[in-house]
Coordinates of C-alpha atoms in Angstrom, one line a residue:
X3 CA 18.3 -98.8 -48.0
X4 CA 21.7 -100.3 -47.8
X5 CA 23.2 -97.0 -49.0
X6 CA 21.4 -95.1 -46.3
X7 CA 22.6 -97.5 -43.7
X8 CA 26.2 -97.2 -45.0
X9 CA 26.0 -93.4 -44.9
X10 CA 24.5 -93.5 -41.4
X11 CA 27.4 -95.7 -40.2
X12 CA 30.0 -93.4 -41.8
X13 CA 28.4 -90.3 -40.2
X14 CA 28.4 -92.0 -36.8
X15 CA 32.0 -93.0 -37.2
X16 CA 33.0 -89.4 -38.1
X17 CA 31.1 -88.0 -35.0
X18 CA 32.9 -90.5 -32.8
X19 CA 36.2 -89.4 -34.1
X20 CA 35.4 -85.7 -33.6
X21 CA 34.3 -86.5 -30.0
X22 CA 37.5 -88.4 -29.3
X23 CA 39.6 -85.5 -30.6
X24 CA 37.7 -83.0 -28.6
X25 CA 38.1 -85.1 -25.4
X26 CA 41.7 -86.1 -25.6
X27 CA 43.8 -83.9 -27.9
X28 CA 43.3 -80.6 -25.9
X29 CA 44.1 -82.4 -22.7
X30 CA 47.4 -83.7 -24.1
X31 CA 48.3 -80.2 -25.3
X32 CA 47.5 -78.7 -21.9
X33 CA 49.7 -81.3 -20.2
X34 CA 52.5 -80.4 -22.6
X35 CA 52.3 -76.8 -21.6
X36 CA 52.0 -77.3 -17.9
X37 CA 53.6 -80.4 -16.6
X38 CA 52.6 -79.6 -13.0
X39 CA 50.6 -76.8 -11.3
X40 CA 53.0 -74.0 -10.4
X41 CA 55.8 -75.2 -12.6
X42 CA 55.5 -73.6 -16.0
X43 CA 57.2 -74.9 -19.1
X44 CA 59.3 -71.6 -19.2
X45 CA 60.4 -72.0 -15.6
X46 CA 61.4 -75.6 -16.2
X47 CA 63.4 -74.7 -19.4
X48 CA 65.2 -71.9 -17.6
X49 CA 66.0 -74.2 -14.7
X50 CA 67.4 -76.9 -17.1
X51 CA 69.6 -74.2 -18.7
X52 CA 70.8 -73.2 -15.3
X53 CA 71.5 -76.8 -14.3
X54 CA 73.4 -77.4 -17.6
X55 CA 75.4 -74.2 -17.0
X56 CA 76.4 -75.2 -13.5
X57 CA 77.4 -78.7 -14.7
X58 CA 79.5 -77.3 -17.5
X59 CA 81.3 -75.0 -15.0
X60 CA 82.0 -78.0 -12.7
X61 CA 79.9 -76.5 -9.9
X62 CA 77.7 -79.6 -9.3
X63 CA 78.5 -82.4 -6.9
X64 CA 75.1 -83.9 -6.7
X65 CA 73.8 -84.1 -10.4
X66 CA 70.8 -86.3 -9.7
X67 CA 68.7 -83.5 -8.1
X68 CA 67.3 -80.3 -9.5
X69 CA 65.2 -78.0 -7.4
X70 CA 63.0 -75.3 -9.1
X71 CA 61.5 -72.4 -7.2
X72 CA 59.0 -70.5 -9.4
X73 CA 58.8 -67.0 -7.8
X74 CA 56.3 -66.0 -10.6
X75 CA 53.7 -67.9 -8.6
X76 CA 52.0 -66.5 -5.5
X77 CA 53.3 -67.6 -2.1
X78 CA 50.0 -69.3 -1.2
X79 CA 50.7 -71.9 -3.9
X80 CA 53.2 -74.7 -3.8
X81 CA 55.9 -73.4 -6.0
X82 CA 59.0 -75.3 -5.0
X83 CA 59.6 -78.6 -6.9
X84 CA 62.4 -81.2 -6.3
X85 CA 63.1 -83.3 -9.4
X86 CA 64.9 -86.6 -9.3
X87 CA 66.8 -86.6 -12.6
X88 CA 67.4 -90.4 -12.4
X89 CA 63.8 -91.0 -13.3
X90 CA 62.8 -87.5 -14.3
X91 CA 60.0 -87.1 -11.8
X92 CA 59.1 -84.7 -9.0
X93 CA 59.7 -86.2 -5.6
X94 CA 58.7 -83.2 -3.5
X95 CA 56.5 -80.1 -4.0
X96 CA 56.0 -77.5 -1.3
X97 CA 55.4 -73.9 -0.3
X98 CA 58.4 -71.6 0.0
X99 CA 58.8 -68.1 1.4
X100 CA 60.1 -65.1 -0.3
X101 CA 62.0 -62.1 1.1
X102 CA 60.2 -59.7 3.3
X103 CA 60.8 -56.8 0.9
X104 CA 60.2 -58.8 -2.2
X105 CA 56.4 -58.4 -1.9
X106 CA 53.5 -59.8 0.1
X107 CA 51.8 -62.4 -2.1
X108 CA 53.8 -62.1 -5.3
X109 CA 57.6 -61.6 -5.4
X110 CA 58.1 -58.5 -7.5
X111 CA 61.5 -57.2 -6.2
X112 CA 64.8 -59.0 -6.1
X113 CA 68.2 -58.0 -4.8
X114 CA 71.8 -59.3 -4.3
X115 CA 72.6 -56.6 -1.7
X116 CA 73.2 -57.3 2.0
X117 CA 70.4 -55.9 4.2
X118 CA 67.9 -55.8 1.3
X119 CA 65.7 -58.5 2.8
X120 CA 64.8 -59.5 -0.7
X121 CA 65.0 -62.8 -2.5
X122 CA 67.7 -63.4 -5.1
X123 CA 66.9 -65.3 -8.4
X124 CA 69.1 -67.5 -10.5
X125 CA 71.4 -70.5 -10.1
X126 CA 72.4 -71.8 -6.7
X127 CA 74.1 -74.9 -5.3
X128 CA 73.6 -76.5 -1.9
X129 CA 76.3 -77.1 0.7
X130 CA 77.3 -80.5 1.8
X131 CA 76.3 -80.5 5.4
X132 CA 73.3 -79.2 7.3
X133 CA 73.7 -77.2 10.5
X134 CA 71.5 -76.3 13.5
X135 CA 70.7 -72.6 13.4
X136 CA 68.2 -70.4 15.1
X137 CA 65.4 -71.8 13.0
X138 CA 66.4 -75.5 13.4
X139 CA 68.2 -77.7 11.0
X140 CA 69.3 -75.6 8.0
X141 CA 71.3 -75.8 4.9
X142 CA 73.5 -73.1 3.3
X143 CA 73.3 -72.3 -0.4
X144 CA 75.8 -70.6 -2.7
X145 CA 74.9 -68.2 -5.5
X146 CA 76.8 -68.9 -8.7
X147 CA 76.0 -65.7 -10.6
X148 CA 78.0 -62.5 -10.1
X149 CA 75.8 -59.5 -9.5
X150 CA 72.7 -61.6 -9.3
X151 CA 73.0 -63.9 -6.2
X152 CA 76.7 -64.2 -5.4
X153 CA 76.2 -62.4 -2.1
X154 CA 73.7 -64.9 -0.6
X155 CA 76.3 -66.7 1.5
X156 CA 77.4 -63.5 3.2
X157 CA 73.8 -62.5 3.5
X158 CA 73.2 -65.8 5.4
X159 CA 70.5 -66.8 2.8
X160 CA 69.8 -70.5 3.7
X161 CA 67.2 -73.2 3.5
X162 CA 65.4 -73.5 6.9
X163 CA 62.1 -74.5 8.4
X164 CA 59.6 -71.7 9.4
X165 CA 56.3 -71.8 11.2
X166 CA 55.0 -69.1 8.8
X167 CA 55.2 -71.5 5.8
X168 CA 52.8 -74.1 7.3
X169 CA 49.5 -74.8 5.5
X170 CA 47.5 -73.5 8.5
X171 CA 49.3 -70.2 8.5
X172 CA 48.8 -69.8 4.7
X173 CA 45.1 -70.8 5.0
X174 CA 44.6 -68.3 7.7
X175 CA 46.5 -65.4 6.1
X176 CA 46.1 -66.0 2.4
X177 CA 49.8 -66.1 1.8
X178 CA 53.1 -67.5 3.2
X179 CA 55.0 -65.4 5.7
X180 CA 58.2 -63.8 4.5
X181 CA 61.8 -64.5 5.3
X182 CA 64.9 -62.2 5.1
X183 CA 65.6 -63.7 1.7
X184 CA 65.9 -67.3 2.8
X185 CA 64.2 -70.3 1.2
X186 CA 62.0 -71.0 4.3
X187 CA 59.8 -74.1 4.0
X188 CA 57.2 -76.0 6.0
X189 CA 58.9 -77.6 9.1
X190 CA 57.1 -80.8 8.4
X191 CA 59.0 -81.2 5.2
X192 CA 62.2 -79.4 5.9
X193 CA 64.3 -82.3 7.2
X194 CA 63.5 -84.5 4.2
X195 CA 64.0 -81.6 1.8
X196 CA 67.4 -80.8 3.2
X197 CA 68.4 -84.4 3.2
X198 CA 67.4 -84.9 -0.5
X199 CA 69.0 -81.7 -1.9
X200 CA 72.2 -81.4 0.2
X201 CA 75.6 -82.2 -1.2
X202 CA 76.0 -79.8 -4.1
X203 CA 72.8 -80.1 -6.1
X204 CA 71.4 -77.2 -8.2
X205 CA 68.6 -75.0 -6.9
X206 CA 67.2 -72.6 -9.5
X207 CA 65.0 -69.7 -8.5
X208 CA 62.9 -68.5 -11.5
X209 CA 61.6 -64.9 -11.7
X210 CA 60.8 -62.3 -14.3
X211 CA 64.4 -60.8 -14.2
X212 CA 65.8 -64.1 -15.5
X213 CA 64.4 -63.2 -18.9
X214 CA 67.5 -61.1 -19.3
X215 CA 70.0 -63.5 -17.8
X216 CA 72.1 -64.8 -20.7
X217 CA 73.1 -68.0 -18.7
X218 CA 69.5 -69.3 -18.8
X219 CA 67.6 -67.1 -21.4
X220 CA 68.4 -69.1 -24.5
X221 CA 67.3 -72.1 -26.5
X222 CA 67.8 -75.5 -24.8
X223 CA 70.9 -77.5 -25.9
X224 CA 70.4 -80.9 -27.3
X225 CA 71.1 -82.5 -23.9
X226 CA 68.8 -79.9 -22.2
X227 CA 66.0 -80.7 -24.7
X228 CA 66.4 -84.4 -24.0
X229 CA 66.1 -83.8 -20.3
X230 CA 63.2 -81.4 -20.7
X231 CA 61.3 -83.9 -22.9
X232 CA 62.0 -86.7 -20.4
X233 CA 60.5 -84.7 -17.5
X234 CA 57.5 -83.6 -19.6
X235 CA 56.9 -87.2 -20.6
X236 CA 56.7 -88.2 -17.0
X237 CA 54.0 -85.6 -16.1
X238 CA 51.6 -88.3 -15.1
X239 CA 53.8 -88.9 -12.0
X240 CA 53.9 -85.2 -11.0
X241 CA 50.8 -85.5 -8.8
X242 CA 52.1 -88.3 -6.6

C-alpha cells in the first residue's frame, strides 16, 4: 500500500511538471521571438545594427532614442516604435504611413529617386528643430545611406501629422492613407513624437530590401547583442 501511494505521488508530481512546462515554456519562447506586436526580432536586430553604424560614424547627436519603422507590417497595424535606450523600453508605438507608390496595405516598392512618391528604407537621423509646414508641426530627417535614402532631404521626406493616419480613418478604410514618402503619423501623437525624437536620434526603416544592405545585414556586435538582449528582457513593459 505504501509503495502504491509513493508511486501515485511520483506520477502526480511528474504530471504537474509537464503541465508547468506546457504552460510556461512556450510562452517564454514566443516572447523571445516577438518582443512586441509588429516589431519582429529581425527588424529589431537590423535597427540596432543601423544604430551602431550611425554611432560609429559620428552621425548621432541624441543617442538615447531609437525609432524603428517595420514596413514589413501592413499599414493598418501599429508599426512604428520609439525605444528609450536609457531603460530599454518602448515609450511610443503608433501607425505610420508609407509612400503612395509603395503599395496600398503593404509596402512592397521603395525608392531613393525624387518624384517617386515611394518610401525609402534604411538608416536616418532626425534634425534638431521642428518647423511649421503645410501639414502642421513637422521634423526633417536625413538619410545616411548613399543610393538608398540619401535623397530624402531634397525630396522633402519629413515626419508630419496627417488626418489619414488616424484610427478612425484606418478603421473605416482598412489601411492607413499614403504620403509622398513622408513618415506621416496620427496628429494626436505627432507633437509628442517629434519632441521625443528630434535632435539627431536614429530612425531605422526596416523592409525586405534591407536583407541585402551590408551596413545592417550582419551578426550583432557584442555591444549590439547586449543592447538587443536588454530590450528583449524588458518585453513585459512593451505593452504600456
